[in-house]
GROMACS .gro file of C-alpha atoms in nm:
model
  317
    1MET     CA    1  -0.535  -1.732   0.442
    2ALA     CA    2  -0.175  -1.682   0.624
    3SER     CA    3  -0.258  -1.750   1.069
    4PRO     CA    4  -0.366  -1.350   1.201
    5LYS     CA    5  -0.036  -1.414   1.420
    6LYS     CA    6   0.208  -1.365   1.177
    7LYS     CA    7   0.342  -1.047   1.072
    8LEU     CA    8   0.336  -0.896   0.793
    9GLN     CA    9   0.688  -0.821   0.577
   10GLY     CA   10   0.856  -0.859   0.250
   11LEU     CA   11   0.696  -0.743  -0.049
   12VAL     CA   12   0.319  -0.532  -0.018
   13ALA     CA   13   0.103  -0.449  -0.366
   14ALA     CA   14  -0.067  -0.126  -0.207
   15THR     CA   15  -0.409  -0.252  -0.471
   16ILE     CA   16  -0.533  -0.023  -0.710
   17THR     CA   17  -0.891   0.028  -0.694
   18PRO     CA   18  -1.061  -0.101  -1.126
   19MET     CA   19  -1.307   0.131  -1.209
   20THR     CA   20  -1.578   0.143  -1.522
   21GLU     CA   21  -1.524   0.505  -1.639
   22ASN     CA   22  -1.879   0.603  -1.470
   23GLY     CA   23  -1.678   0.583  -1.116
   24GLU     CA   24  -1.845   0.273  -1.025
   25ILE     CA   25  -1.617  -0.059  -0.881
   26ASN     CA   26  -1.564  -0.286  -1.097
   27PHE     CA   27  -1.508  -0.573  -0.937
   28SER     CA   28  -1.533  -0.843  -1.186
   29VAL     CA   29  -1.197  -0.746  -1.243
   30ILE     CA   30  -1.051  -0.831  -0.907
   31GLY     CA   31  -1.028  -1.198  -0.935
   32GLN     CA   32  -0.783  -1.125  -1.269
   33TYR     CA   33  -0.608  -0.876  -1.080
   34VAL     CA   34  -0.601  -1.123  -0.810
   35ASP     CA   35  -0.411  -1.411  -1.000
   36TYR     CA   36  -0.166  -1.120  -1.201
   37LEU     CA   37   0.023  -1.017  -0.870
   38VAL     CA   38   0.050  -1.371  -0.727
   39LYS     CA   39   0.145  -1.533  -1.116
   40GLU     CA   40   0.373  -1.215  -1.257
   41GLN     CA   41   0.462  -1.058  -1.022
   42GLY     CA   42   0.489  -1.245  -0.760
   43VAL     CA   43   0.363  -1.045  -0.452
   44LYS     CA   44   0.124  -1.205  -0.229
   45ASN     CA   45   0.052  -0.987   0.046
   46ILE     CA   46  -0.182  -0.716  -0.030
   47PHE     CA   47  -0.268  -0.393   0.150
   48VAL     CA   48  -0.643  -0.205   0.027
   49ASN     CA   49  -0.846   0.041   0.054
   50GLY     CA   50  -0.537   0.264   0.163
   51THR     CA   51  -0.394   0.557  -0.009
   52THR     CA   52  -0.409   0.377  -0.388
   53GLY     CA   53  -0.768   0.247  -0.327
   54GLU     CA   54  -0.911   0.542  -0.267
   55GLY     CA   55  -0.995   0.361   0.060
   56LEU     CA   56  -1.090   0.768   0.160
   57SER     CA   57  -1.287   0.840  -0.188
   58LEU     CA   58  -1.568   0.521  -0.123
   59SER     CA   59  -1.816   0.483   0.096
   60VAL     CA   60  -1.807   0.238   0.374
   61SER     CA   61  -2.052   0.024   0.202
   62GLU     CA   62  -1.847   0.006  -0.077
   63ARG     CA   63  -1.498  -0.054   0.165
   64ARG     CA   64  -1.709  -0.291   0.232
   65GLN     CA   65  -1.791  -0.468  -0.060
   66VAL     CA   66  -1.420  -0.388  -0.171
   67ALA     CA   67  -1.278  -0.581   0.092
   68GLU     CA   68  -1.468  -0.885   0.106
   69GLU     CA   69  -1.446  -0.886  -0.270
   70TRP     CA   70  -1.023  -0.955  -0.222
   71VAL     CA   71  -1.063  -1.198   0.107
   72THR     CA   72  -1.302  -1.365  -0.096
   73LYS     CA   73  -1.019  -1.378  -0.434
   74GLY     CA   74  -0.740  -1.407  -0.268
   75LYS     CA   75  -0.811  -1.663   0.006
   76ASP     CA   76  -0.557  -1.944  -0.058
   77LYS     CA   77  -0.379  -1.767  -0.314
   78LEU     CA   78  -0.251  -1.520  -0.110
   79ASP     CA   79  -0.086  -1.508   0.193
   80GLN     CA   80  -0.219  -1.150   0.409
   81VAL     CA   81  -0.476  -0.865   0.367
   82VAL     CA   82  -0.426  -0.611   0.527
   83ILE     CA   83  -0.762  -0.383   0.493
   84HIS     CA   84  -0.707   0.003   0.613
   85VAL     CA   85  -0.967   0.135   0.869
   86GLY     CA   86  -0.915   0.465   0.854
   87ALA     CA   87  -1.175   0.733   0.864
   88LEU     CA   88  -1.252   1.048   0.977
   89SER     CA   89  -1.555   0.927   1.270
   90LEU     CA   90  -1.426   0.713   1.512
   91LYS     CA   91  -1.703   0.542   1.421
   92GLU     CA   92  -1.666   0.435   1.115
   93SER     CA   93  -1.335   0.298   1.145
   94GLN     CA   94  -1.492   0.049   1.378
   95GLU     CA   95  -1.681  -0.096   1.207
   96LEU     CA   96  -1.448  -0.097   0.878
   97ALA     CA   97  -1.178  -0.297   1.218
   98GLN     CA   98  -1.495  -0.572   1.314
   99HIS     CA   99  -1.577  -0.570   0.942
  100ALA     CA  100  -1.239  -0.653   0.836
  101ALA     CA  101  -1.223  -0.864   1.146
  102GLU     CA  102  -1.576  -1.060   1.054
  103ILE     CA  103  -1.443  -1.142   0.703
  104GLY     CA  104  -1.148  -1.305   0.794
  105ALA     CA  105  -0.854  -1.041   0.685
  106ASP     CA  106  -0.497  -1.087   0.831
  107GLY     CA  107  -0.465  -0.716   1.000
  108ILE     CA  108  -0.591  -0.366   1.005
  109ALA     CA  109  -0.387   0.021   0.966
  110VAL     CA  110  -0.505   0.315   1.053
  111ILE     CA  111  -0.401   0.662   0.896
  112ALA     CA  112  -0.400   0.911   1.165
  113PRO     CA  113  -0.788   1.155   1.173
  114PHE     CA  114  -0.685   1.471   0.944
  115PHE     CA  115  -0.951   1.726   0.977
  116LEU     CA  116  -1.036   1.752   1.293
  117LYS     CA  117  -0.636   1.659   1.374
  118PRO     CA  118  -0.535   1.425   1.703
  119TRP     CA  119  -0.278   1.753   1.872
  120SER     CA  120   0.001   1.518   2.084
  121LYS     CA  121   0.116   1.113   2.095
  122ASP     CA  122  -0.108   1.118   2.377
  123VAL     CA  123  -0.455   1.154   2.177
  124LEU     CA  124  -0.379   1.065   1.866
  125ILE     CA  125  -0.301   0.659   2.031
  126ASN     CA  126  -0.644   0.675   2.211
  127PHE     CA  127  -0.802   0.737   1.869
  128LEU     CA  128  -0.655   0.393   1.719
  129LYS     CA  129  -0.670   0.245   2.118
  130GLU     CA  130  -1.102   0.195   2.006
  131VAL     CA  131  -0.978   0.107   1.695
  132ALA     CA  132  -0.755  -0.181   1.755
  133ALA     CA  133  -1.067  -0.304   2.081
  134ALA     CA  134  -1.264  -0.312   1.769
  135ALA     CA  135  -1.105  -0.633   1.580
  136PRO     CA  136  -0.901  -0.763   1.910
  137ALA     CA  137  -0.752  -1.038   1.681
  138LEU     CA  138  -0.584  -0.793   1.449
  139PRO     CA  139  -0.268  -0.728   1.398
  140PHE     CA  140  -0.271  -0.363   1.415
  141TYR     CA  141  -0.073  -0.177   1.250
  142TYR     CA  142  -0.024   0.245   1.203
  143TYR     CA  143  -0.008   0.408   0.806
  144HIS     CA  144   0.229   0.709   0.919
  145ILE     CA  145   0.121   0.957   0.621
  146PRO     CA  146   0.206   1.289   0.775
  147ALA     CA  147   0.252   1.455   0.349
  148LEU     CA  148  -0.181   1.392   0.329
  149THR     CA  149  -0.261   1.425   0.695
  150GLY     CA  150  -0.085   1.679   0.760
  151VAL     CA  151  -0.065   1.522   1.166
  152LYS     CA  152   0.332   1.596   1.173
  153ILE     CA  153   0.320   1.352   1.492
  154ARG     CA  154   0.668   1.158   1.452
  155ALA     CA  155   0.630   0.864   1.427
  156GLU     CA  156   0.946   0.755   1.644
  157GLU     CA  157   0.713   0.955   1.962
  158LEU     CA  158   0.401   0.744   1.835
  159LEU     CA  159   0.647   0.419   1.970
  160ASP     CA  160   0.743   0.512   2.294
  161GLY     CA  161   0.490   0.240   2.453
  162ILE     CA  162   0.192   0.206   2.163
  163GLN     CA  163   0.230  -0.200   2.259
  164ASP     CA  164   0.169  -0.113   2.647
  165LYS     CA  165  -0.179   0.067   2.498
  166ILE     CA  166  -0.275  -0.100   2.247
  167PRO     CA  167  -0.194  -0.492   2.270
  168THR     CA  168  -0.220  -0.582   1.916
  169PHE     CA  169   0.049  -0.333   1.786
  170GLN     CA  170   0.234  -0.482   1.477
  171GLY     CA  171   0.388  -0.273   1.346
  172LEU     CA  172   0.432   0.080   1.095
  173LYS     CA  173   0.347   0.134   0.699
  174PHE     CA  174   0.585   0.479   0.748
  175SER     CA  175   0.498   0.635   0.386
  176ASP     CA  176   0.727   0.950   0.485
  177THR     CA  177   1.086   0.997   0.331
  178ASP     CA  178   1.226   1.161   0.649
  179LEU     CA  179   1.421   0.869   0.750
  180LEU     CA  180   1.613   0.975   1.032
  181ASP     CA  181   1.294   0.933   1.161
  182PHE     CA  182   1.279   0.588   1.011
  183GLY     CA  183   1.577   0.521   1.129
  184GLN     CA  184   1.493   0.605   1.478
  185CYS     CA  185   1.189   0.383   1.502
  186VAL     CA  186   1.451   0.105   1.439
  187ASP     CA  187   1.671   0.113   1.603
  188GLN     CA  188   1.424   0.185   1.964
  189ASN     CA  189   1.221  -0.073   1.874
  190ARG     CA  190   1.390  -0.358   1.819
  191GLN     CA  191   1.319  -0.564   2.091
  192GLN     CA  192   0.942  -0.528   2.008
  193GLN     CA  193   0.993  -0.672   1.666
  194PHE     CA  194   0.789  -0.448   1.520
  195ALA     CA  195   0.742  -0.480   1.120
  196PHE     CA  196   0.924  -0.159   1.012
  197LEU     CA  197   0.722  -0.174   0.631
  198PHE     CA  198   0.850   0.152   0.396
  199GLY     CA  199   0.569   0.317   0.218
  200VAL     CA  200   0.827   0.596  -0.058
  201ASP     CA  201   0.845   0.358  -0.334
  202GLU     CA  202   1.151   0.507  -0.459
  203GLN     CA  203   1.338   0.518  -0.122
  204LEU     CA  204   1.380   0.139  -0.040
  205LEU     CA  205   1.662   0.112  -0.108
  206SER     CA  206   1.723   0.355   0.169
  207ALA     CA  207   1.500   0.234   0.413
  208LEU     CA  208   1.618  -0.123   0.382
  209VAL     CA  209   1.914   0.001   0.493
  210MET     CA  210   1.790   0.226   0.756
  211GLY     CA  211   1.657  -0.087   0.895
  212ALA     CA  212   1.339  -0.205   0.698
  213THR     CA  213   1.154  -0.499   0.688
  214GLY     CA  214   0.881  -0.510   0.471
  215ALA     CA  215   0.687  -0.205   0.203
  216VAL     CA  216   0.450  -0.201   0.119
  217GLY     CA  217   0.374   0.026  -0.192
  218SER     CA  218   0.189   0.116  -0.524
  219THR     CA  219   0.488  -0.017  -0.777
  220TYR     CA  220   0.445  -0.394  -0.674
  221ASN     CA  221   0.168  -0.416  -0.836
  222TYR     CA  222   0.360  -0.371  -1.166
  223LEU     CA  223   0.746  -0.411  -1.047
  224GLY     CA  224   0.716  -0.681  -0.751
  225ARG     CA  225   0.943  -0.918  -0.939
  226LYS     CA  226   1.210  -0.633  -1.044
  227THR     CA  227   1.190  -0.461  -0.667
  228SER     CA  228   1.238  -0.883  -0.501
  229GLN     CA  229   1.525  -0.937  -0.754
  230MET     CA  230   1.695  -0.582  -0.532
  231LEU     CA  231   1.561  -0.724  -0.193
  232GLU     CA  232   1.768  -1.083  -0.328
  233ALA     CA  233   2.070  -0.917  -0.399
  234PHE     CA  234   2.026  -0.634  -0.065
  235GLU     CA  235   2.085  -0.921   0.135
  236ARG     CA  236   2.316  -1.133  -0.086
  237LYS     CA  237   2.536  -0.816   0.005
  238ASP     CA  238   2.542  -0.748  -0.366
  239PHE     CA  239   2.454  -0.378  -0.312
  240SER     CA  240   2.563  -0.249  -0.618
  241LEU     CA  241   2.318  -0.504  -0.811
  242ALA     CA  242   2.047  -0.393  -0.533
  243LEU     CA  243   2.127  -0.056  -0.656
  244ASN     CA  244   2.152  -0.085  -1.037
  245TYR     CA  245   1.765  -0.228  -0.973
  246GLN     CA  246   1.690   0.098  -0.761
  247SER     CA  247   1.764   0.309  -0.997
  248CYS     CA  248   1.685   0.132  -1.306
  249PHE     CA  249   1.354   0.071  -1.243
  250LEU     CA  250   1.193   0.265  -0.912
  251VAL     CA  251   1.404   0.601  -1.004
  252TYR     CA  252   1.245   0.581  -1.349
  253PHE     CA  253   0.917   0.511  -1.285
  254SER     CA  254   0.980   0.815  -1.042
  255HIS     CA  255   0.984   1.029  -1.366
  256LEU     CA  256   0.601   0.934  -1.485
  257GLY     CA  257   0.444   1.007  -1.148
  258PHE     CA  258   0.339   0.812  -0.854
  259GLY     CA  259   0.029   0.951  -0.793
  260VAL     CA  260  -0.340   0.732  -0.795
  261SER     CA  261  -0.416   0.874  -1.223
  262GLN     CA  262  -0.026   0.755  -1.250
  263THR     CA  263  -0.059   0.425  -1.118
  264LYS     CA  264  -0.434   0.285  -1.240
  265ALA     CA  265  -0.251   0.355  -1.601
  266ILE     CA  266   0.067   0.241  -1.640
  267MET     CA  267  -0.124  -0.074  -1.496
  268THR     CA  268  -0.346  -0.093  -1.727
  269LEU     CA  269  -0.022  -0.087  -1.940
  270VAL     CA  270   0.168  -0.308  -1.749
  271SER     CA  271  -0.076  -0.572  -1.676
  272GLY     CA  272  -0.360  -0.525  -1.955
  273ILE     CA  273  -0.667  -0.537  -1.670
  274PRO     CA  274  -0.843  -0.234  -1.726
  275MET     CA  275  -0.813  -0.051  -1.369
  276GLY     CA  276  -1.057   0.289  -1.467
  277PRO     CA  277  -1.004   0.636  -1.385
  278PRO     CA  278  -0.937   0.729  -1.093
  279ARG     CA  279  -1.224   0.895  -0.854
  280LEU     CA  280  -1.264   1.292  -0.851
  281PRO     CA  281  -1.142   1.526  -0.766
  282LEU     CA  282  -0.870   1.305  -0.901
  283GLN     CA  283  -0.833   1.359  -1.295
  284LYS     CA  284  -0.789   1.087  -1.516
  285ALA     CA  285  -0.486   1.030  -1.680
  286SER     CA  286  -0.464   1.229  -1.993
  287ARG     CA  287  -0.405   1.035  -2.331
  288GLU     CA  288  -0.096   1.185  -2.410
  289PHE     CA  289   0.057   1.039  -2.125
  290THR     CA  290  -0.103   0.745  -2.070
  291ASP     CA  291   0.109   0.630  -2.457
  292SER     CA  292   0.396   0.835  -2.329
  293VAL     CA  293   0.445   0.571  -2.173
  294GLU     CA  294   0.274   0.293  -2.327
  295ALA     CA  295   0.601   0.397  -2.582
  296LYS     CA  296   0.888   0.430  -2.289
  297LEU     CA  297   0.784   0.075  -2.171
  298LYS     CA  298   0.818  -0.041  -2.527
  299SER     CA  299   1.191   0.064  -2.540
  300LEU     CA  300   1.239  -0.113  -2.174
  301ASP     CA  301   1.062  -0.400  -2.355
  302PHE     CA  302   0.824  -0.375  -2.001
  303LEU     CA  303   0.491  -0.507  -2.114
  304SER     CA  304   0.414  -0.839  -2.133
  305PHE     CA  305   0.198  -0.811  -2.498
  306SER     CA  306   0.279  -0.602  -2.784
  307ASP     CA  307  -0.095  -0.532  -2.909
  308LEU     CA  308  -0.306  -0.313  -2.729
  309LYS     CA  309  -0.604  -0.259  -2.721
  310ASP     CA  310  -0.784   0.055  -2.752
  311GLY     CA  311  -1.061  -0.032  -2.471
  312ASN     CA  312  -0.775  -0.095  -2.237
  313LEU     CA  313  -0.613   0.201  -2.340
  314GLU     CA  314  -0.956   0.434  -2.239
  315ALA     CA  315  -1.018   0.245  -1.952
  316GLY     CA  316  -0.683   0.384  -1.772
  317SER     CA  317  -0.627   0.663  -1.949
   0.00000   0.00000   0.00000
């Protein structure tokens, strides 16, 4: 594993939590999943138990087990394993943060509590501070996703002076379409050299222009290499080519959908690793959806294998 002091940057796959048809976590495929990300997609940083990983639909015990499995299977293969430890309960979030430190994770991230919500920047920072203090040696990232939390405190406002309150704060996972807020986060915090990780995959190119230093997303599970090519084109200032990659792949996949159910189905088709259905209240993708996606992927010559097993289709549908 990488040094825990290293900031997260570049592409980060928001990992899926594989499940069996009866809704139990399928730990047996995580080692294969690690190898697929590294060898097939060139992605060596992961974000575990976030939205894509259904972290808030798992019990604390399950979240601990999933985190342990990724850290164990990723040893000497992955560069960074960041664990999302946000919860409605401060005590549970602290327990998960401490556990992440104990198992050798490289960082932790936290969303705002979203039932009894913080009503101001100071209240939210007080919550985050208490979680970060449970793992004082780990880099701490705030996971900004207001569409799901309903917490509308602007990220730019939150970052103002945050390191004075949370010394381990190293960056932001910004999963919102408000590019003005994101741009202000970057512009007003350049001296701090925070990690600015963008989380809306279909808008990544725009975020790069605004100063994003990396990206965390579900599509990098199966679009890692394609997205890396876009990042390389952007670095070379070949903006026309970068835009072509963005348009041809991320925008295309946006028509299929980026929900957890869709992501599980697409990942099963592309990787051949059975990701299973999501956990209730989410519904599994329909067979009609899976068949449609399979046809579209084959038309793009996107699938890495030609003969899909019905079992794999069902597991991902």
